[in-house]
C-alpha atoms as a printed R data frame, in Angstrom:
    type eleno elety resid chain resno       x       y       z
1   ATOM     1    CA   MET     A     1 201.317 102.217 -41.364
2   ATOM     2    CA   ILE     A     2 199.946 104.111 -44.161
3   ATOM     3    CA   ILE     A     3 197.400 101.792 -46.109
4   ATOM     4    CA   GLY     A     4 198.474 101.524 -49.277
5   ATOM     5    CA   THR     A     5 202.078 102.069 -48.544
6   ATOM     6    CA   LEU     A     6 204.611 101.042 -46.688
7   ATOM     7    CA   VAL     A     7 205.058 104.086 -44.342
8   ATOM     8    CA   GLY     A     8 204.714 104.545 -41.603
9   ATOM     9    CA   THR     A     9 202.593 107.172 -39.356
10  ATOM    10    CA   GLN     A    10 205.546 109.300 -38.094
11  ATOM    11    CA   ALA     A    11 206.228 110.366 -41.758
12  ATOM    12    CA   ILE     A    12 202.856 112.401 -42.037
13  ATOM    13    CA   SER     A    13 203.165 115.328 -40.286
14  ATOM    14    CA   GLU     A    14 201.695 115.964 -37.594
15  ATOM    15    CA   ARG     A    15 199.766 118.605 -38.028
16  ATOM    16    CA   PHE     A    16 198.329 116.737 -41.448
17  ATOM    17    CA   LEU     A    17 196.591 114.375 -38.377
18  ATOM    18    CA   SER     A    18 194.690 116.972 -36.473
19  ATOM    19    CA   LYS     A    19 192.775 117.598 -39.782
20  ATOM    20    CA   LEU     A    20 192.336 114.339 -40.730
21  ATOM    21    CA   HIS     A    21 190.300 113.003 -37.356
22  ATOM    22    CA   LEU     A    22 187.717 115.669 -38.280
23  ATOM    23    CA   ILE     A    23 187.301 114.288 -41.825
24  ATOM    24    CA   ASN     A    24 187.061 110.882 -40.092
25  ATOM    25    CA   ILE     A    25 183.172 111.618 -39.299
26  ATOM    26    CA   ASP     A    26 180.284 108.683 -39.005
27  ATOM    27    CA   PHE     A    27 177.169 108.832 -40.506
28  ATOM    28    CA   PRO     A    28 174.225 109.927 -38.323
29  ATOM    29    CA   ASP     A    29 172.312 107.646 -36.929
30  ATOM    30    CA   LYS     A    30 168.512 106.757 -37.513
31  ATOM    31    CA   GLU     A    31 167.340 109.476 -34.705
32  ATOM    32    CA   ASP     A    32 169.431 112.576 -36.061
33  ATOM    33    CA   LEU     A    33 169.314 111.479 -40.092
34  ATOM    34    CA   SER     A    34 165.018 112.701 -39.161
35  ATOM    35    CA   VAL     A    35 165.890 115.412 -36.974
36  ATOM    36    CA   ILE     A    36 168.621 115.874 -40.893
37  ATOM    37    CA   VAL     A    37 165.355 115.714 -42.610
38  ATOM    38    CA   VAL     A    38 162.901 117.285 -41.544
39  ATOM    39    CA   ALA     A    39 164.992 120.213 -40.471
40  ATOM    40    CA   TYR     A    40 165.791 120.503 -44.490
41  ATOM    41    CA   LEU     A    41 162.367 119.807 -45.590
42  ATOM    42    CA   SER     A    42 160.973 122.374 -43.366
43  ATOM    43    CA   ALA     A    43 162.867 125.200 -44.390
44  ATOM    44    CA   ILE     A    44 162.533 124.474 -48.592
45  ATOM    45    CA   ILE     A    45 158.321 123.517 -48.276
46  ATOM    46    CA   ARG     A    46 158.447 127.088 -46.230
47  ATOM    47    CA   ALA     A    47 161.183 129.316 -48.427
48  ATOM    48    CA   PHE     A    48 160.059 127.652 -51.941
49  ATOM    49    CA   PHE     A    49 156.330 126.572 -51.012
50  ATOM    50    CA   PRO     A    50 154.878 129.326 -48.983
51  ATOM    51    CA   SER     A    51 151.615 129.811 -50.411
52  ATOM    52    CA   ALA     A    52 151.683 125.765 -49.834
53  ATOM    53    CA   ASN     A    53 149.731 124.859 -46.361
54  ATOM    54    CA   PHE     A    54 151.493 121.940 -45.755
55  ATOM    55    CA   SER     A    55 151.372 121.082 -41.482
56  ATOM    56    CA   LYS     A    56 154.826 120.744 -39.816
57  ATOM    57    CA   PRO     A    57 153.115 117.414 -39.255
58  ATOM    58    CA   LYS     A    58 153.136 116.083 -42.770
59  ATOM    59    CA   VAL     A    59 156.624 117.430 -42.649
60  ATOM    60    CA   VAL     A    60 157.359 115.074 -40.450
61  ATOM    61    CA   LYS     A    61 155.935 112.523 -42.599
62  ATOM    62    CA   LEU     A    62 157.074 112.946 -45.878
63  ATOM    63    CA   ALA     A    63 160.554 112.794 -43.327
64  ATOM    64    CA   ILE     A    64 159.487 109.611 -42.156
65  ATOM    65    CA   THR     A    65 159.244 108.621 -45.746
66  ATOM    66    CA   MET     A    66 161.766 109.320 -47.867
67  ATOM    67    CA   ILE     A    67 164.058 107.565 -44.588
68  ATOM    68    CA   THR     A    68 162.280 104.861 -45.793
69  ATOM    69    CA   ILE     A    69 162.776 104.789 -49.111
70  ATOM    70    CA   PHE     A    70 166.526 105.371 -48.291
71  ATOM    71    CA   ASN     A    71 167.129 102.499 -45.688
72  ATOM    72    CA   LYS     A    72 165.067 100.004 -47.904
73  ATOM    73    CA   ILE     A    73 166.749 101.445 -51.249
74  ATOM    74    CA   ARG     A    74 169.824 101.188 -49.681
75  ATOM    75    CA   ASP     A    75 169.012  96.886 -47.470
76  ATOM    76    CA   THR     A    76 167.733  95.947 -50.983
77  ATOM    77    CA   PRO     A    77 170.132  93.597 -52.200
78  ATOM    78    CA   GLU     A    78 169.199  93.461 -55.815
79  ATOM    79    CA   LEU     A    79 169.764  97.561 -56.282
80  ATOM    80    CA   HIS     A    80 173.412  96.541 -55.271
81  ATOM    81    CA   ARG     A    81 174.559  93.417 -57.833
82  ATOM    82    CA   GLN     A    82 175.503  95.757 -60.608
83  ATOM    83    CA   GLY     A    83 177.712  98.872 -59.038
84  ATOM    84    CA   PHE     A    84 174.829 100.035 -57.538
85  ATOM    85    CA   GLY     A    85 177.435 102.202 -55.905
86  ATOM    86    CA   SER     A    86 177.531 103.425 -52.334
87  ATOM    87    CA   ILE     A    87 174.059 104.680 -50.380
88  ATOM    88    CA   ASN     A    88 174.638 107.655 -48.278
89  ATOM    89    CA   PRO     A    89 172.540 110.540 -46.128
90  ATOM    90    CA   HIS     A    90 174.909 113.164 -48.797
91  ATOM    91    CA   ASP     A    91 172.040 111.627 -51.123
92  ATOM    92    CA   LEU     A    92 169.512 111.601 -49.543
93  ATOM    93    CA   VAL     A    93 169.764 115.180 -48.564
94  ATOM    94    CA   GLY     A    94 170.634 115.970 -52.210
95  ATOM    95    CA   TRP     A    95 166.457 114.150 -52.197
96  ATOM    96    CA   CYS     A    96 165.301 117.146 -50.080
97  ATOM    97    CA   ASN     A    97 167.756 119.740 -51.765
98  ATOM    98    CA   HIS     A    98 166.443 119.325 -55.523
99  ATOM    99    CA   LEU     A    99 162.922 119.429 -53.992
100 ATOM   100    CA   GLN     A   100 162.610 123.747 -54.019
101 ATOM   101    CA   PHE     A   101 163.183 122.557 -58.123
102 ATOM   102    CA   TYR     A   102 160.127 122.534 -57.767
103 ATOM   103    CA   SER     A   103 158.137 125.989 -56.485
104 ATOM   104    CA   THR     A   104 155.748 126.119 -58.564
105 ATOM   105    CA   LEU     A   105 153.348 123.726 -57.479
106 ATOM   106    CA   GLN     A   106 150.576 126.261 -56.010
107 ATOM   107    CA   SER     A   107 148.643 123.338 -56.288
108 ATOM   108    CA   GLU     A   108 145.085 122.416 -53.591
109 ATOM   109    CA   HIS     A   109 147.073 120.085 -54.142
110 ATOM   110    CA   PHE     A   110 149.658 120.396 -52.756
111 ATOM   111    CA   GLU     A   111 150.033 117.098 -50.640
112 ATOM   112    CA   VAL     A   112 149.585 114.391 -54.125
113 ATOM   113    CA   TYR     A   113 152.486 116.664 -55.958
114 ATOM   114    CA   ILE     A   114 154.638 117.073 -53.972
115 ATOM   115    CA   LEU     A   115 154.903 113.782 -53.518
116 ATOM   116    CA   GLU     A   116 155.135 113.282 -56.921
117 ATOM   117    CA   ALA     A   117 158.140 114.981 -56.752
118 ATOM   118    CA   MET     A   118 160.383 113.019 -54.640
119 ATOM   119    CA   CYS     A   119 159.109 110.402 -56.571
120 ATOM   120    CA   TYR     A   120 160.082 111.888 -59.870
121 ATOM   121    CA   GLU     A   121 163.974 113.142 -57.981
122 ATOM   122    CA   ALA     A   122 164.448 109.755 -56.395
123 ATOM   123    CA   LEU     A   123 164.090 107.965 -59.600
124 ATOM   124    CA   LYS     A   124 166.860 110.864 -61.218
125 ATOM   125    CA   ILE     A   125 169.209 109.881 -57.614
126 ATOM   126    CA   PHE     A   126 169.012 105.890 -57.337
127 ATOM   127    CA   SER     A   127 167.130 105.087 -61.075
128 ATOM   128    CA   ASP     A   128 169.977 106.963 -62.919
129 ATOM   129    CA   ARG     A   129 172.870 104.412 -61.575
130 ATOM   130    CA   LEU     A   130 170.875 101.290 -63.022
131 ATOM   131    CA   ALA     A   131 170.912  98.865 -64.971
132 ATOM   132    CA   ARG     A   132 168.268  96.183 -64.980
133 ATOM   133    CA   VAL     A   133 164.912  96.511 -66.005
134 ATOM   134    CA   GLU     A   134 163.518  94.770 -62.878
135 ATOM   135    CA   GLN     A   135 166.396  96.969 -60.777
136 ATOM   136    CA   LYS     A   136 164.418  99.818 -62.301
137 ATOM   137    CA   GLN     A   137 161.431  98.133 -61.481
138 ATOM   138    CA   THR     A   138 162.074  97.067 -57.986
139 ATOM   139    CA   LEU     A   139 162.885 100.458 -57.077
140 ATOM   140    CA   LEU     A   140 159.247 101.675 -58.410
141 ATOM   141    CA   ASN     A   141 157.785  99.333 -56.504
142 ATOM   142    CA   ILE     A   142 159.336 100.038 -53.541
143 ATOM   143    CA   LEU     A   143 158.229 103.964 -53.629
144 ATOM   144    CA   ASN     A   144 154.803 103.259 -54.341
145 ATOM   145    CA   ASP     A   145 154.331 100.665 -51.692
146 ATOM   146    CA   SER     A   146 156.824 103.322 -49.604
147 ATOM   147    CA   ILE     A   147 153.576 105.672 -50.132
148 ATOM   148    CA   LYS     A   148 150.618 103.479 -50.494
149 ATOM   149    CA   ALA     A   149 151.979 102.230 -47.002
150 ATOM   150    CA   ASP     A   150 151.962 106.328 -44.840
151 ATOM   151    CA   TRP     A   151 149.690 108.391 -47.707
152 ATOM   152    CA   ASP     A   152 147.482 105.414 -48.839
153 ATOM   153    CA   LEU     A   153 147.879 106.998 -52.784
154 ATOM   154    CA   GLU     A   154 148.723 104.168 -55.358
155 ATOM   155    CA   ASN     A   155 150.620 104.322 -58.255
156 ATOM   156    CA   ILE     A   156 152.443 107.880 -57.067
157 ATOM   157    CA   ALA     A   157 155.879 106.220 -58.698
158 ATOM   158    CA   ASP     A   158 154.887 105.483 -61.847
159 ATOM   159    CA   GLN     A   159 152.953 109.400 -62.620
160 ATOM   160    CA   ALA     A   160 156.537 110.382 -61.198
161 ATOM   161    CA   SER     A   161 157.709 107.683 -64.328
162 ATOM   162    CA   ARG     A   162 156.505 109.198 -67.467
163 ATOM   163    CA   HIS     A   163 158.025 112.253 -66.372
């Protein structure tokens, strides 16, 4: 039975149904997601920040931070009360891709700048969906707490929110 109709599946052509199986793919699990994000970030940093001295372990650390923030945002119920919308791995991949727009960040403080750019993009992607000030503050707290825990830097998200 096709949902929303009274028509059985026999009314749909077999050719269409065979294509449907390719479309119905589940989201990646935690390990696969980390591999995908590390690959995206490695390619972006290598291509758009060639002079940045950002080693592979730091790229992995940045990916873990982004995945942690993504999971905390997705798992925080108060962010979903007012129609936040669905958060899925496509948002995370888009978040990685948006870092390429900061390719002019060539500095000896690249680590701080890329973290600030990451926070700014997170605020643009996720905060724009929020309606209440309390929800936006919760998002800022998630960003600040995650960066403090992983990078031992404070108020990076607060600095990014002022831009």
